[in-house]
Amino acid sequence: MIEKIRVDLGERSYPIVVGSGAWGRIKEHLEGRTPSGTALVTDDRVGSLYGDTLLQVLSGADPNPLVITVPQGENSKSFDQLEYICRKMAKAGIEREGLVLALGGGVVGDLAGLAASTYLRGIRLIQVPTTLLSMVDSSVGGKTGINIPEGKNLVGTFFQPEAVFADVESLRTLDDRDWYSGLAEAVKIAITLDTDLFEYLESARDLGPGGGIDISRVILAACLRKADVVRRDEKEEGIRRVLNFGHTIAHGFEAALGYGEIRHGEAVALGMKAALRLSQDACGLSREHFERAMALLERIPVPEVNMHPKEIEPFLKRDKKSVGGTVQAVLVSAIGKSEFLPLMEPDLLLSALAEPGKREGRENDSVTD
Ligand code: GLY
């Protein structure tokens, strides 16, 4: 079954098409407005799996699309790859009515989105997410970006796609780590905004791939919440900041460990656990809700991270949400109810990374959960 949600942004509104066979709807979408040239941007892994299928889908609208392939992995979110894509498009003569079709996970979506938003000051963009993380979060809402050594996603734009097509069949080739990494972003939506989704995930016997959860339902629920948040606050001046729950810590780990060493969702899971611990003292999260949220997060496997929390401190200060050097924390006062607080002492967030029994003795407080 295929379902459609709308991100309501006036003239820039767009559909998110979710379900098995969703890619079949791309042709119909393009028939209304045929692009003058198409760049299919993908990575080497996704390109080899699904590139031909997409070329087939596109053939009615553009018989000769330009295929641009970048290396798989977080390191492709770089100025080098951005330049590579833009120069390829320029050499091929892609014009303003041209289209970038981003086929892949969050890396390809963020990078190709940034290329589409800056090349010729902006051309058309369609997101075709192939990972769970990009389906539940990054393909929706218009954030684009690349990393620099000083921090993750510090260079980017807000640039909405004209459509998102999430075909759940592509999740069949996802490895377990990427599955759980995507699930962590769905858990983020559940803990901060959606008690129904939380209860659904909490009651599932097996959250793993092939474990029986209705993944289209999870994607639709997450996208519905995200679409509503983006409609209310496209440029992250208010409510959208909630979507950064767990992300201040996560981005710190990703940058400090070296991009690609830990999956984004794994880092977000670590960050959410710290934010939950802090939420008990800072905004009255009850013991019951704390334990339920932690229990759900414990079901997301995260590799051991041997790093002293102090090593991520410099990255916290450069977090995009910081105001006047003060870290802004997204916390929760109950499951489904989030709060946004300035954090006068970033040390509190860092010490919340360790379980309470392990907080004493700085020599032992590298993060291991
Ligand atoms: N991934 C968070 C946001 O789109 O705002």
Tab-separated table of C-alpha atoms in Angstrom, residues 145-339:
chain	number	residue	atom	x	y	z
A	145	GLY	CA	24.582	20.105	4.657
A	146	ILE	CA	28.185	19.031	4.665
A	147	ASN	CA	30.666	18.611	7.523
A	148	ILE	CA	33.851	20.504	8.297
A	149	PRO	CA	36.488	19.422	10.848
A	150	GLU	CA	35.068	21.991	13.284
A	151	GLY	CA	31.660	20.327	13.354
A	152	LYS	CA	28.963	18.296	11.682
A	153	ASN	CA	26.572	19.980	9.239
A	154	LEU	CA	28.106	23.386	9.931
A	155	VAL	CA	27.739	24.307	6.242
A	156	GLY	CA	24.303	23.938	4.720
A	157	THR	CA	21.005	25.442	3.664
A	158	PHE	CA	17.281	25.100	4.176
A	159	PHE	CA	15.995	24.020	0.774
A	160	GLN	CA	12.799	22.031	0.396
A	161	PRO	CA	12.547	19.222	-2.159
A	162	GLU	CA	9.561	19.190	-4.527
A	163	ALA	CA	8.727	15.601	-3.507
A	164	VAL	CA	9.988	12.675	-1.420
A	165	PHE	CA	9.515	9.059	-2.546
A	166	ALA	CA	10.255	6.477	0.189
A	167	ASP	CA	9.983	2.958	-1.183
A	168	VAL	CA	10.212	0.548	1.753
A	169	GLU	CA	11.393	-2.237	-0.565
A	170	SER	CA	14.828	-0.600	-0.517
A	171	LEU	CA	15.084	-1.336	3.218
A	172	ARG	CA	15.541	-5.033	2.399
A	173	THR	CA	19.209	-4.412	1.607
A	174	LEU	CA	19.890	-2.323	4.716
A	175	ASP	CA	22.301	-3.837	7.239
A	176	ASP	CA	21.288	-4.208	10.870
A	177	ARG	CA	23.324	-1.266	12.136
A	178	ASP	CA	21.727	1.078	9.618
A	179	TRP	CA	18.272	-0.272	10.460
A	180	TYR	CA	18.720	0.470	14.167
A	181	SER	CA	20.368	3.799	13.402
A	182	GLY	CA	17.222	4.838	11.527
A	183	LEU	CA	15.012	3.447	14.251
A	184	ALA	CA	16.782	5.723	16.749
A	185	GLU	CA	15.458	8.769	14.850
A	186	ALA	CA	11.940	7.288	14.958
A	187	VAL	CA	12.356	6.763	18.724
A	188	LYS	CA	13.407	10.433	18.953
A	189	ILE	CA	10.089	11.489	17.389
A	190	ALA	CA	8.234	9.065	19.683
A	191	ILE	CA	9.861	10.328	22.900
A	192	THR	CA	9.534	14.027	22.069
A	193	LEU	CA	6.293	14.261	20.109
A	194	ASP	CA	4.263	11.099	19.677
A	195	THR	CA	2.984	8.928	22.537
A	196	ASP	CA	1.088	6.632	20.104
A	197	LEU	CA	4.265	5.890	18.182
A	198	PHE	CA	6.099	5.409	21.490
A	199	GLU	CA	3.519	2.873	22.697
A	200	TYR	CA	3.598	1.058	19.355
A	201	LEU	CA	7.385	0.703	19.445
A	202	GLU	CA	7.370	-0.130	23.158
A	203	SER	CA	4.870	-2.956	22.628
A	204	ALA	CA	6.731	-4.495	19.668
A	205	ARG	CA	8.326	-7.816	20.562
A	206	ASP	CA	11.186	-7.453	18.087
A	207	LEU	CA	12.340	-4.093	16.708
A	208	GLY	CA	14.911	-5.615	14.360
A	209	PRO	CA	14.703	-5.958	10.578
A	210	GLY	CA	12.293	-8.779	9.776
A	211	GLY	CA	11.057	-8.635	13.378
A	212	GLY	CA	7.495	-7.884	12.380
A	213	ILE	CA	7.095	-4.167	13.067
A	214	ASP	CA	5.033	-2.345	10.468
A	215	ILE	CA	7.819	-0.111	9.202
A	216	SER	CA	5.572	1.855	6.832
A	217	ARG	CA	3.451	2.777	9.844
A	218	VAL	CA	6.564	3.948	11.726
A	219	ILE	CA	7.795	5.995	8.735
A	220	LEU	CA	4.376	7.565	8.172
A	221	ALA	CA	3.973	8.458	11.852
A	222	ALA	CA	7.442	10.024	11.996
A	223	CYS	CA	6.920	11.926	8.728
A	224	LEU	CA	3.504	13.188	9.832
A	225	ARG	CA	4.973	14.645	13.013
A	226	LYS	CA	7.957	16.061	11.185
A	227	ALA	CA	5.771	17.572	8.451
A	228	ASP	CA	3.706	19.322	11.104
A	229	VAL	CA	6.805	20.675	12.883
A	230	VAL	CA	8.334	21.902	9.601
A	231	ARG	CA	5.042	23.557	8.580
A	232	ARG	CA	5.070	25.503	11.850
A	233	ASP	CA	8.776	26.351	11.919
A	234	GLU	CA	10.622	25.752	8.656
A	235	LYS	CA	13.851	27.545	9.631
A	236	GLU	CA	14.239	26.160	13.167
A	237	GLU	CA	13.506	29.306	15.113
A	238	GLY	CA	11.244	27.561	17.624
A	239	ILE	CA	9.471	24.195	17.748
A	240	ARG	CA	11.710	22.561	15.119
A	241	ARG	CA	14.574	22.602	17.613
A	242	VAL	CA	12.801	19.667	19.273
A	243	LEU	CA	13.962	17.486	16.386
A	244	ASN	CA	17.477	17.960	17.724
A	245	PHE	CA	16.762	15.882	20.847
A	246	GLY	CA	19.985	13.957	21.534
A	247	HIS	CA	21.782	15.698	18.665
A	248	THR	CA	24.082	18.105	20.522
A	249	ILE	CA	25.921	15.173	22.074
A	250	ALA	CA	25.540	13.087	18.902
A	251	HIS	CA	27.190	15.658	16.652
A	252	GLY	CA	29.971	16.025	19.227
A	253	PHE	CA	30.692	12.304	19.123
A	254	GLU	CA	30.531	12.114	15.349
A	255	ALA	CA	32.990	14.969	14.928
A	256	ALA	CA	35.328	13.930	17.767
A	257	LEU	CA	35.475	10.268	16.752
A	258	GLY	CA	35.940	11.116	13.064
A	259	TYR	CA	33.010	11.219	10.676
A	260	GLY	CA	31.656	7.776	9.848
A	261	GLU	CA	33.144	6.008	12.902
A	262	ILE	CA	29.761	5.822	14.562
A	263	ARG	CA	26.385	5.782	12.795
A	264	HIS	CA	24.406	8.991	13.223
A	265	GLY	CA	21.480	7.189	14.872
A	266	GLU	CA	23.810	5.361	17.258
A	267	ALA	CA	25.293	8.681	18.351
A	268	VAL	CA	21.767	10.124	18.696
A	269	ALA	CA	20.798	7.164	20.914
A	270	LEU	CA	23.722	7.993	23.234
A	271	GLY	CA	22.742	11.656	23.214
A	272	MET	CA	19.102	10.856	23.994
A	273	LYS	CA	20.102	8.764	27.017
A	274	ALA	CA	22.132	11.687	28.383
A	275	ALA	CA	19.253	14.093	27.691
A	276	LEU	CA	16.824	11.779	29.514
A	277	ARG	CA	19.092	11.607	32.578
A	278	LEU	CA	19.348	15.389	32.619
A	279	SER	CA	15.592	15.742	32.063
A	280	GLN	CA	14.887	14.126	35.438
A	281	ASP	CA	16.574	16.933	37.382
A	282	ALA	CA	16.161	19.785	34.931
A	283	CYS	CA	12.524	19.440	33.950
A	284	GLY	CA	10.816	16.941	36.191
A	285	LEU	CA	10.734	13.851	33.970
A	286	SER	CA	9.099	11.201	36.175
A	287	ARG	CA	10.930	8.001	37.115
A	288	GLU	CA	8.295	5.938	35.278
A	289	HIS	CA	8.634	7.859	31.997
A	290	PHE	CA	12.410	7.932	32.331
A	291	GLU	CA	12.560	4.163	32.744
A	292	ARG	CA	10.182	3.471	29.875
A	293	ALA	CA	12.071	5.759	27.500
A	294	MET	CA	15.423	4.283	28.591
A	295	ALA	CA	14.083	0.744	28.159
A	296	LEU	CA	13.090	1.526	24.571
A	297	LEU	CA	16.496	3.070	23.869
A	298	GLU	CA	18.281	0.068	25.388
A	299	ARG	CA	16.778	-1.989	22.567
A	300	ILE	CA	18.863	-0.059	20.047
A	301	PRO	CA	22.334	-1.633	19.971
A	302	VAL	CA	25.154	0.924	20.134
A	303	PRO	CA	28.844	0.018	19.857
A	304	GLU	CA	31.110	0.783	22.756
A	305	VAL	CA	32.530	4.302	22.548
A	306	ASN	CA	35.776	4.736	24.423
A	307	MET	CA	36.070	8.455	24.675
A	308	HIS	CA	36.273	10.817	27.596
A	309	PRO	CA	33.224	13.137	27.529
A	310	LYS	CA	35.557	16.152	27.787
A	311	GLU	CA	36.791	15.379	24.279
A	312	ILE	CA	33.460	16.373	22.803
A	313	GLU	CA	33.131	19.625	24.790
A	314	PRO	CA	34.658	21.911	22.104
A	315	PHE	CA	32.083	20.649	19.617
A	316	LEU	CA	29.166	21.375	21.953
A	317	LYS	CA	30.020	25.081	21.958
A	318	ARG	CA	29.933	25.161	18.159
A	319	ASP	CA	26.534	23.458	18.050
A	320	LYS	CA	24.283	25.357	15.644
A	321	LYS	CA	21.704	25.878	18.386
A	322	SER	CA	24.151	27.645	20.729
A	323	VAL	CA	23.237	31.223	21.525
A	324	GLY	CA	26.024	33.552	22.664
A	325	GLY	CA	28.159	30.487	23.381
A	326	THR	CA	25.470	28.930	25.599
A	327	VAL	CA	24.466	25.381	24.690
A	328	GLN	CA	20.712	24.967	24.246
A	329	ALA	CA	19.401	21.608	25.423
A	330	VAL	CA	16.327	19.774	24.175
A	331	LEU	CA	14.892	17.863	27.132
A	332	VAL	CA	11.586	16.123	27.907
A	333	SER	CA	9.230	16.671	30.848
A	334	ALA	CA	7.189	13.566	29.899
A	335	ILE	CA	7.070	11.095	27.020
A	336	GLY	CA	5.653	13.121	24.124
A	337	LYS	CA	6.372	16.494	25.753
A	338	SER	CA	9.620	18.291	25.031
A	339	GLU	CA	11.254	21.402	26.496
